[in-house]
C-alpha cells in the first residue's frame, strides 16, 4: 500500500519533511501488513505426517522473519526518536509478540481517522493536532510528532545548507484575472488570444476550467531555479486548492521544486490568516515572501514584503489604481532589475550571512529572523529623517507606519531639524522644514522614497522622488476645498433639517404640555 502515490511525486533531491513523513508512514504500514501476514495461523498448518511440508513451513517462516527484520530496521532508523521497540520473542516465534509497538496515548497522529501507530480510531478526545491534508488527505499530526519531524527536517536542511522559503502566489509570483473581468482595452489588444499560443517560452496562460488568465511575473522561472539551490520551497496561497495546484503546474511543470508542498486556504488553521503551523520547517529557518502583511500576524519577523504585481486591469481596479495596467500599456517589469530579481539578491545575502555565522557559533542556534532584521537595517543605515506635514496633526508620528518602516530600515527618525539631519520627508515645499532642507542643501524627498527602499531593499536615488512645489498642489488643494465645501454644505443642510425637526418636536411637546395643564385646570374646577 503506497500512500505517497496520492500526492504529486516529490523531487529526487528534495529534503522535505512531508516526503520524509510519507516514506515513514509507508514503512510503518508495510511493516504492520507484513507482520499480520507473517503470523497468519493458516501459514503454519501442516500435517505431522509430512516431513517435507514441515521443512517448507520452517523455511517460509525464516524467510518472513528475515523480511520483517529488514522492514523493522527501516522503521527503527526513521522512527527511533519515538522509542518504537520491536523485540522478537524466542519462545513464541510467529506469535504477535514478534512486534511490540510503543503504547498510545499520546497518539503521534491520525491517518484516515486511525492512529498510525496503534490503530485506535480517533475520537473527540484525540482532536488536538494540526491537519496536514496537503501531504496526505485525512492526515492529522500531534504536537510531539510535529516537533520530532521538524527537528529531523532541520538537521537535514542545515546539513544541505538550505533554509525554508514560503512563496505566496497572487501579486507575488503571478497575477490572474477572470475572463469576464477583462477590460475593453485588454480585449481589443487580444490578450486572451496571446495566452492561447503554443509557445514554450510564453508567460501568459489560460486556465480553461476556471475561465481565467494567469500571467507569470518576469524572472520567475530563473528565480525558482536559483532559489531552489538555497531553499526548500513551499507554495502558500489563500486561493482554493484546485487553483493552487494549477498554478503550481505552470510554475513547476517538471515537479522538481514543490512536490506536495502546495498549501491552500483549505489547509489554514485560522480564518483569513496564514501560519507556519502547517509547515514542516522550523520558524528559525523560514523566510516568507508575500505581498500582504496582514495575513502573517504571527510571523511578521519572517516576512519579506513584496511589491505587488499588477499586470491586469482588474488587479489595478481591485486596489484602487486609476492608471492603465501593464497589460493595457503593453509593458511589463524588467527581468534584470524587477521585483523578483531584486529579492533574489536579498535572499542570497540572507542565506550567506546565516551560514557564514557558523564560524562563530553552532549552526543550529542561528535564527533567520535575526538575519532578516540585520539585512533590513542596513538599507537606510546612517540616514537621519525629519517628517514635515506628512502625518495628521492629532496623531503621534512614532505610531505611523512610514515612521516605523524607516526605523526598521535602519534610519533614525526625529521631529526637529538640526545639522545632523540628512533628509527631510515632505509632501510639498510649503513648510518651514522643507524650505530649511532646500536652504541647507539637505535631501528633500517624498514619503514614497522610504516605501521604495522598503520594497527594493536598497537606498534609492533621491532625485527620483521629488517633492512637489505648492503651485503644483494648487489644483489638488482646489479640488480638496471644493469637496470640503460640498461636505460642509451637505452637513449644514442636514443640521438645518435636523434642527427644524427638533424645533417642531419641541413645539409639539409644548402644545401637549399646555393641553395637559388646561385639562388639569378644568378637572380641578369641576371638583371644586
PDB file of N, CA and C in Angstrom, residues 278-346:
ATOM      1  N   UNK A 278       1.408  24.793   9.776  1.00  0.00           N
ATOM      2  CA  UNK A 278       1.168  23.722   8.808  1.00  0.00           C
ATOM      3  C   UNK A 278       2.383  23.481   7.922  1.00  0.00           C
ATOM      4  N   UNK A 279       3.505  24.055   8.294  1.00  0.00           N
ATOM      5  CA  UNK A 279       4.750  23.876   7.537  1.00  0.00           C
ATOM      6  C   UNK A 279       5.703  23.022   8.360  1.00  0.00           C
ATOM      7  N   UNK A 280       6.220  21.948   7.767  1.00  0.00           N
ATOM      8  CA  UNK A 280       7.160  21.086   8.487  1.00  0.00           C
ATOM      9  C   UNK A 280       8.574  21.643   8.352  1.00  0.00           C
ATOM     10  N   UNK A 281       8.716  22.869   8.797  1.00  0.00           N
ATOM     11  CA  UNK A 281      10.009  23.542   8.803  1.00  0.00           C
ATOM     12  C   UNK A 281      10.047  24.469   9.996  1.00  0.00           C
ATOM     13  N   UNK A 282      11.145  24.511  10.697  1.00  0.00           N
ATOM     14  CA  UNK A 282      11.245  25.335  11.897  1.00  0.00           C
ATOM     15  C   UNK A 282      11.124  26.817  11.555  1.00  0.00           C
ATOM     16  N   UNK A 283      10.511  27.584  12.449  1.00  0.00           N
ATOM     17  CA  UNK A 283      10.368  29.025  12.238  1.00  0.00           C
ATOM     18  C   UNK A 283      11.724  29.708  12.151  1.00  0.00           C
ATOM     19  N   UNK A 284      12.710  29.140  12.788  1.00  0.00           N
ATOM     20  CA  UNK A 284      14.041  29.753  12.825  1.00  0.00           C
ATOM     21  C   UNK A 284      14.756  29.712  11.482  1.00  0.00           C
ATOM     22  N   UNK A 285      14.226  28.934  10.524  1.00  0.00           N
ATOM     23  CA  UNK A 285      14.854  28.868   9.195  1.00  0.00           C
ATOM     24  C   UNK A 285      13.879  29.237   8.085  1.00  0.00           C
ATOM     25  N   UNK A 286      12.699  29.768   8.439  1.00  0.00           N
ATOM     26  CA  UNK A 286      11.652  30.041   7.450  1.00  0.00           C
ATOM     27  C   UNK A 286      11.669  31.497   7.007  1.00  0.00           C
ATOM     28  N   UNK A 287      11.711  31.709   5.694  1.00  0.00           N
ATOM     29  CA  UNK A 287      11.613  33.036   5.084  1.00  0.00           C
ATOM     30  C   UNK A 287      10.328  33.065   4.262  1.00  0.00           C
ATOM     31  N   UNK A 288       9.544  34.137   4.412  1.00  0.00           N
ATOM     32  CA  UNK A 288       8.257  34.257   3.743  1.00  0.00           C
ATOM     33  C   UNK A 288       8.300  35.393   2.726  1.00  0.00           C
ATOM     34  N   UNK A 289       7.833  35.129   1.512  1.00  0.00           N
ATOM     35  CA  UNK A 289       7.648  36.172   0.500  1.00  0.00           C
ATOM     36  C   UNK A 289       6.155  36.314   0.241  1.00  0.00           C
ATOM     37  N   UNK A 290       5.601  37.491   0.534  1.00  0.00           N
ATOM     38  CA  UNK A 290       4.165  37.718   0.368  1.00  0.00           C
ATOM     39  C   UNK A 290       3.936  39.209   0.168  1.00  0.00           C
ATOM     40  N   UNK A 291       2.884  39.549  -0.570  1.00  0.00           N
ATOM     41  CA  UNK A 291       2.572  40.964  -0.796  1.00  0.00           C
ATOM     42  C   UNK A 291       1.632  41.520   0.270  1.00  0.00           C
ATOM     43  N   UNK A 292       1.126  40.651   1.162  1.00  0.00           N
ATOM     44  CA  UNK A 292       0.169  41.076   2.181  1.00  0.00           C
ATOM     45  C   UNK A 292       0.696  40.777   3.570  1.00  0.00           C
ATOM     46  N   UNK A 293       0.938  41.825   4.333  1.00  0.00           N
ATOM     47  CA  UNK A 293       1.472  41.650   5.687  1.00  0.00           C
ATOM     48  C   UNK A 293       0.403  41.169   6.656  1.00  0.00           C
ATOM     49  N   UNK A 294      -0.826  41.610   6.444  1.00  0.00           N
ATOM     50  CA  UNK A 294      -1.906  41.335   7.402  1.00  0.00           C
ATOM     51  C   UNK A 294      -2.097  39.844   7.672  1.00  0.00           C
ATOM     52  N   UNK A 295      -1.939  39.000   6.665  1.00  0.00           N
ATOM     53  CA  UNK A 295      -2.237  37.572   6.832  1.00  0.00           C
ATOM     54  C   UNK A 295      -1.169  36.835   7.621  1.00  0.00           C
ATOM     55  N   UNK A 296      -0.058  37.503   7.924  1.00  0.00           N
ATOM     56  CA  UNK A 296       1.036  36.874   8.681  1.00  0.00           C
ATOM     57  C   UNK A 296       1.209  37.555  10.039  1.00  0.00           C
ATOM     58  N   UNK A 297       0.133  37.722  10.771  1.00  0.00           N
ATOM     59  CA  UNK A 297       0.176  38.435  12.039  1.00  0.00           C
ATOM     60  C   UNK A 297       1.153  37.812  13.028  1.00  0.00           C
ATOM     61  N   UNK A 298       1.289  36.500  13.022  1.00  0.00           N
ATOM     62  CA  UNK A 298       2.149  35.822  13.985  1.00  0.00           C
ATOM     63  C   UNK A 298       3.584  35.642  13.493  1.00  0.00           C
ATOM     64  N   UNK A 299       3.846  36.022  12.246  1.00  0.00           N
ATOM     65  CA  UNK A 299       5.171  35.718  11.691  1.00  0.00           C
ATOM     66  C   UNK A 299       5.733  36.893  10.886  1.00  0.00           C
ATOM     67  N   UNK A 300       5.520  38.103  11.366  1.00  0.00           N
ATOM     68  CA  UNK A 300       5.993  39.276  10.647  1.00  0.00           C
ATOM     69  C   UNK A 300       7.520  39.327  10.568  1.00  0.00           C
ATOM     70  N   UNK A 301       8.192  38.756  11.547  1.00  0.00           N
ATOM     71  CA  UNK A 301       9.656  38.790  11.549  1.00  0.00           C
ATOM     72  C   UNK A 301      10.241  37.883  10.475  1.00  0.00           C
ATOM     73  N   UNK A 302       9.441  36.925  10.002  1.00  0.00           N
ATOM     74  CA  UNK A 302       9.900  36.029   8.930  1.00  0.00           C
ATOM     75  C   UNK A 302       9.588  36.586   7.544  1.00  0.00           C
ATOM     76  N   UNK A 303       8.814  37.668   7.509  1.00  0.00           N
ATOM     77  CA  UNK A 303       8.235  38.144   6.245  1.00  0.00           C
ATOM     78  C   UNK A 303       9.115  39.146   5.508  1.00  0.00           C
ATOM     79  N   UNK A 304       9.240  38.932   4.214  1.00  0.00           N
ATOM     80  CA  UNK A 304       9.780  39.927   3.289  1.00  0.00           C
ATOM     81  C   UNK A 304       8.607  40.384   2.429  1.00  0.00           C
ATOM     82  N   UNK A 305       8.215  41.633   2.615  1.00  0.00           N
ATOM     83  CA  UNK A 305       7.034  42.148   1.923  1.00  0.00           C
ATOM     84  C   UNK A 305       7.365  42.441   0.462  1.00  0.00           C
ATOM     85  N   UNK A 306       6.573  41.869  -0.435  1.00  0.00           N
ATOM     86  CA  UNK A 306       6.801  42.021  -1.864  1.00  0.00           C
ATOM     87  C   UNK A 306       5.989  43.177  -2.443  1.00  0.00           C
ATOM     88  N   UNK A 307       6.574  43.844  -3.411  1.00  0.00           N
ATOM     89  CA  UNK A 307       5.832  44.844  -4.172  1.00  0.00           C
ATOM     90  C   UNK A 307       4.818  44.119  -5.042  1.00  0.00           C
ATOM     91  N   UNK A 308       3.566  44.561  -4.989  1.00  0.00           N
ATOM     92  CA  UNK A 308       2.505  43.850  -5.695  1.00  0.00           C
ATOM     93  C   UNK A 308       2.690  43.929  -7.216  1.00  0.00           C
ATOM     94  N   UNK A 309       2.402  42.800  -7.846  1.00  0.00           N
ATOM     95  CA  UNK A 309       2.477  42.714  -9.298  1.00  0.00           C
ATOM     96  C   UNK A 309       1.073  42.903  -9.865  1.00  0.00           C
ATOM     97  N   UNK A 310       0.825  44.051 -10.475  1.00  0.00           N
ATOM     98  CA  UNK A 310      -0.471  44.373 -11.075  1.00  0.00           C
ATOM     99  C   UNK A 310      -0.317  44.362 -12.595  1.00  0.00           C
ATOM    100  N   UNK A 311      -0.588  43.233 -13.207  1.00  0.00           N
ATOM    101  CA  UNK A 311      -0.481  43.157 -14.667  1.00  0.00           C
ATOM    102  C   UNK A 311      -1.822  43.451 -15.324  1.00  0.00           C
ATOM    103  N   UNK A 312      -2.890  42.853 -14.817  1.00  0.00           N
ATOM    104  CA  UNK A 312      -4.200  43.002 -15.441  1.00  0.00           C
ATOM    105  C   UNK A 312      -4.952  44.211 -14.886  1.00  0.00           C
ATOM    106  N   UNK A 313      -5.874  44.724 -15.692  1.00  0.00           N
ATOM    107  CA  UNK A 313      -6.661  45.895 -15.299  1.00  0.00           C
ATOM    108  C   UNK A 313      -7.518  45.614 -14.067  1.00  0.00           C
ATOM    109  N   UNK A 314      -8.039  44.394 -13.964  1.00  0.00           N
ATOM    110  CA  UNK A 314      -8.884  44.054 -12.813  1.00  0.00           C
ATOM    111  C   UNK A 314      -8.109  44.154 -11.509  1.00  0.00           C
ATOM    112  N   UNK A 315      -6.813  43.850 -11.563  1.00  0.00           N
ATOM    113  CA  UNK A 315      -5.972  43.953 -10.365  1.00  0.00           C
ATOM    114  C   UNK A 315      -5.798  45.407  -9.948  1.00  0.00           C
ATOM    115  N   UNK A 316      -5.617  46.267 -10.927  1.00  0.00           N
ATOM    116  CA  UNK A 316      -5.492  47.703 -10.632  1.00  0.00           C
ATOM    117  C   UNK A 316      -6.779  48.240 -10.035  1.00  0.00           C
ATOM    118  N   UNK A 317      -7.906  47.826 -10.600  1.00  0.00           N
ATOM    119  CA  UNK A 317      -9.195  48.293 -10.068  1.00  0.00           C
ATOM    120  C   UNK A 317      -9.403  47.793  -8.646  1.00  0.00           C
ATOM    121  N   UNK A 318      -9.001  46.562  -8.389  1.00  0.00           N
ATOM    122  CA  UNK A 318      -9.189  45.968  -7.072  1.00  0.00           C
ATOM    123  C   UNK A 318      -8.490  46.772  -5.981  1.00  0.00           C
ATOM    124  N   UNK A 319      -7.328  47.343  -6.319  1.00  0.00           N
ATOM    125  CA  UNK A 319      -6.556  48.086  -5.334  1.00  0.00           C
ATOM    126  C   UNK A 319      -6.655  49.599  -5.520  1.00  0.00           C
ATOM    127  N   UNK A 320      -7.617  50.023  -6.333  1.00  0.00           N
ATOM    128  CA  UNK A 320      -7.920  51.435  -6.441  1.00  0.00           C
ATOM    129  C   UNK A 320      -6.957  52.260  -7.272  1.00  0.00           C
ATOM    130  N   UNK A 321      -6.264  51.638  -8.217  1.00  0.00           N
ATOM    131  CA  UNK A 321      -5.358  52.376  -9.088  1.00  0.00           C
ATOM    132  C   UNK A 321      -6.098  52.812 -10.344  1.00  0.00           C
ATOM    133  N   UNK A 322      -6.041  54.115 -10.629  1.00  0.00           N
ATOM    134  CA  UNK A 322      -6.741  54.628 -11.793  1.00  0.00           C
ATOM    135  C   UNK A 322      -5.925  54.580 -13.068  1.00  0.00           C
ATOM    136  N   UNK A 323      -4.638  54.332 -12.966  1.00  0.00           N
ATOM    137  CA  UNK A 323      -3.764  54.330 -14.141  1.00  0.00           C
ATOM    138  C   UNK A 323      -3.988  53.079 -14.991  1.00  0.00           C
ATOM    139  N   UNK A 324      -3.520  53.139 -16.224  1.00  0.00           N
ATOM    140  CA  UNK A 324      -3.617  51.993 -17.115  1.00  0.00           C
ATOM    141  C   UNK A 324      -2.751  50.856 -16.586  1.00  0.00           C
ATOM    142  N   UNK A 325      -3.222  49.637 -16.748  1.00  0.00           N
ATOM    143  CA  UNK A 325      -2.472  48.472 -16.282  1.00  0.00           C
ATOM    144  C   UNK A 325      -1.312  48.181 -17.228  1.00  0.00           C
ATOM    145  N   UNK A 326      -0.422  47.303 -16.794  1.00  0.00           N
ATOM    146  CA  UNK A 326       0.706  46.907 -17.642  1.00  0.00           C
ATOM    147  C   UNK A 326       0.216  46.243 -18.919  1.00  0.00           C
ATOM    148  N   UNK A 327      -0.832  45.429 -18.798  1.00  0.00           N
ATOM    149  CA  UNK A 327      -1.351  44.747 -19.986  1.00  0.00           C
ATOM    150  C   UNK A 327      -1.924  45.748 -20.980  1.00  0.00           C
ATOM    151  N   UNK A 328      -2.647  46.747 -20.484  1.00  0.00           N
ATOM    152  CA  UNK A 328      -3.235  47.757 -21.366  1.00  0.00           C
ATOM    153  C   UNK A 328      -2.175  48.634 -21.992  1.00  0.00           C
ATOM    154  N   UNK A 329      -1.037  48.797 -21.298  1.00  0.00           N
ATOM    155  CA  UNK A 329       0.064  49.612 -21.820  1.00  0.00           C
ATOM    156  C   UNK A 329       1.054  48.790 -22.628  1.00  0.00           C
ATOM    157  N   UNK A 330       0.798  47.480 -22.716  1.00  0.00           N
ATOM    158  CA  UNK A 330       1.704  46.559 -23.424  1.00  0.00           C
ATOM    159  C   UNK A 330       3.124  46.662 -22.854  1.00  0.00           C
ATOM    160  N   UNK A 331       3.220  46.726 -21.527  1.00  0.00           N
ATOM    161  CA  UNK A 331       4.510  46.809 -20.845  1.00  0.00           C
ATOM    162  C   UNK A 331       4.574  45.743 -19.765  1.00  0.00           C
ATOM    163  N   UNK A 332       5.742  45.636 -19.153  1.00  0.00           N
ATOM    164  CA  UNK A 332       5.915  44.676 -18.072  1.00  0.00           C
ATOM    165  C   UNK A 332       7.147  45.047 -17.257  1.00  0.00           C
ATOM    166  N   UNK A 333       7.305  44.420 -16.103  1.00  0.00           N
ATOM    167  CA  UNK A 333       8.518  44.630 -15.308  1.00  0.00           C
ATOM    168  C   UNK A 333       9.731  44.116 -16.079  1.00  0.00           C
ATOM    169  N   UNK A 334      10.866  44.737 -15.834  1.00  0.00           N
ATOM    170  CA  UNK A 334      12.104  44.250 -16.438  1.00  0.00           C
ATOM    171  C   UNK A 334      12.613  43.045 -15.659  1.00  0.00           C
ATOM    172  N   UNK A 335      13.112  42.054 -16.364  1.00  0.00           N
ATOM    173  CA  UNK A 335      13.638  40.874 -15.686  1.00  0.00           C
ATOM    174  C   UNK A 335      14.923  41.186 -14.940  1.00  0.00           C
ATOM    175  N   UNK A 336      15.742  42.046 -15.498  1.00  0.00           N
ATOM    176  CA  UNK A 336      17.072  42.295 -14.936  1.00  0.00           C
ATOM    177  C   UNK A 336      17.034  42.973 -13.570  1.00  0.00           C
ATOM    178  N   UNK A 337      16.094  43.888 -13.369  1.00  0.00           N
ATOM    179  CA  UNK A 337      16.047  44.609 -12.099  1.00  0.00           C
ATOM    180  C   UNK A 337      14.622  44.737 -11.563  1.00  0.00           C
ATOM    181  N   UNK A 338      13.772  43.782 -11.926  1.00  0.00           N
ATOM    182  CA  UNK A 338      12.403  43.776 -11.415  1.00  0.00           C
ATOM    183  C   UNK A 338      12.348  43.293  -9.978  1.00  0.00           C
ATOM    184  N   UNK A 339      11.145  43.128  -9.467  1.00  0.00           N
ATOM    185  CA  UNK A 339      10.965  42.785  -8.057  1.00  0.00           C
ATOM    186  C   UNK A 339      11.594  41.446  -7.694  1.00  0.00           C
ATOM    187  N   UNK A 340      11.401  40.423  -8.522  1.00  0.00           N
ATOM    188  CA  UNK A 340      11.931  39.104  -8.184  1.00  0.00           C
ATOM    189  C   UNK A 340      13.450  39.053  -8.275  1.00  0.00           C
ATOM    190  N   UNK A 341      14.022  39.738  -9.262  1.00  0.00           N
ATOM    191  CA  UNK A 341      15.475  39.784  -9.372  1.00  0.00           C
ATOM    192  C   UNK A 341      16.081  40.488  -8.162  1.00  0.00           C
ATOM    193  N   UNK A 342      15.431  41.552  -7.721  1.00  0.00           N
ATOM    194  CA  UNK A 342      15.901  42.292  -6.553  1.00  0.00           C
ATOM    195  C   UNK A 342      15.839  41.439  -5.301  1.00  0.00           C
ATOM    196  N   UNK A 343      14.717  40.762  -5.092  1.00  0.00           N
ATOM    197  CA  UNK A 343      14.548  39.946  -3.892  1.00  0.00           C
ATOM    198  C   UNK A 343      15.458  38.724  -3.918  1.00  0.00           C
ATOM    199  N   UNK A 344      15.760  38.206  -5.091  1.00  0.00           N
ATOM    200  CA  UNK A 344      16.687  37.073  -5.162  1.00  0.00           C
ATOM    201  C   UNK A 344      18.049  37.467  -4.601  1.00  0.00           C
ATOM    202  N   UNK A 345      18.510  38.680  -4.903  1.00  0.00           N
ATOM    203  CA  UNK A 345      19.776  39.159  -4.346  1.00  0.00           C
ATOM    204  C   UNK A 345      19.699  39.254  -2.822  1.00  0.00           C
ATOM    205  N   UNK A 346      18.544  39.695  -2.315  1.00  0.00           N
ATOM    206  CA  UNK A 346      18.358  39.781  -0.856  1.00  0.00           C
ATOM    207  C   UNK A 346      18.402  38.388  -0.235  1.00  0.00           C
TER     208      UNK A 346
END
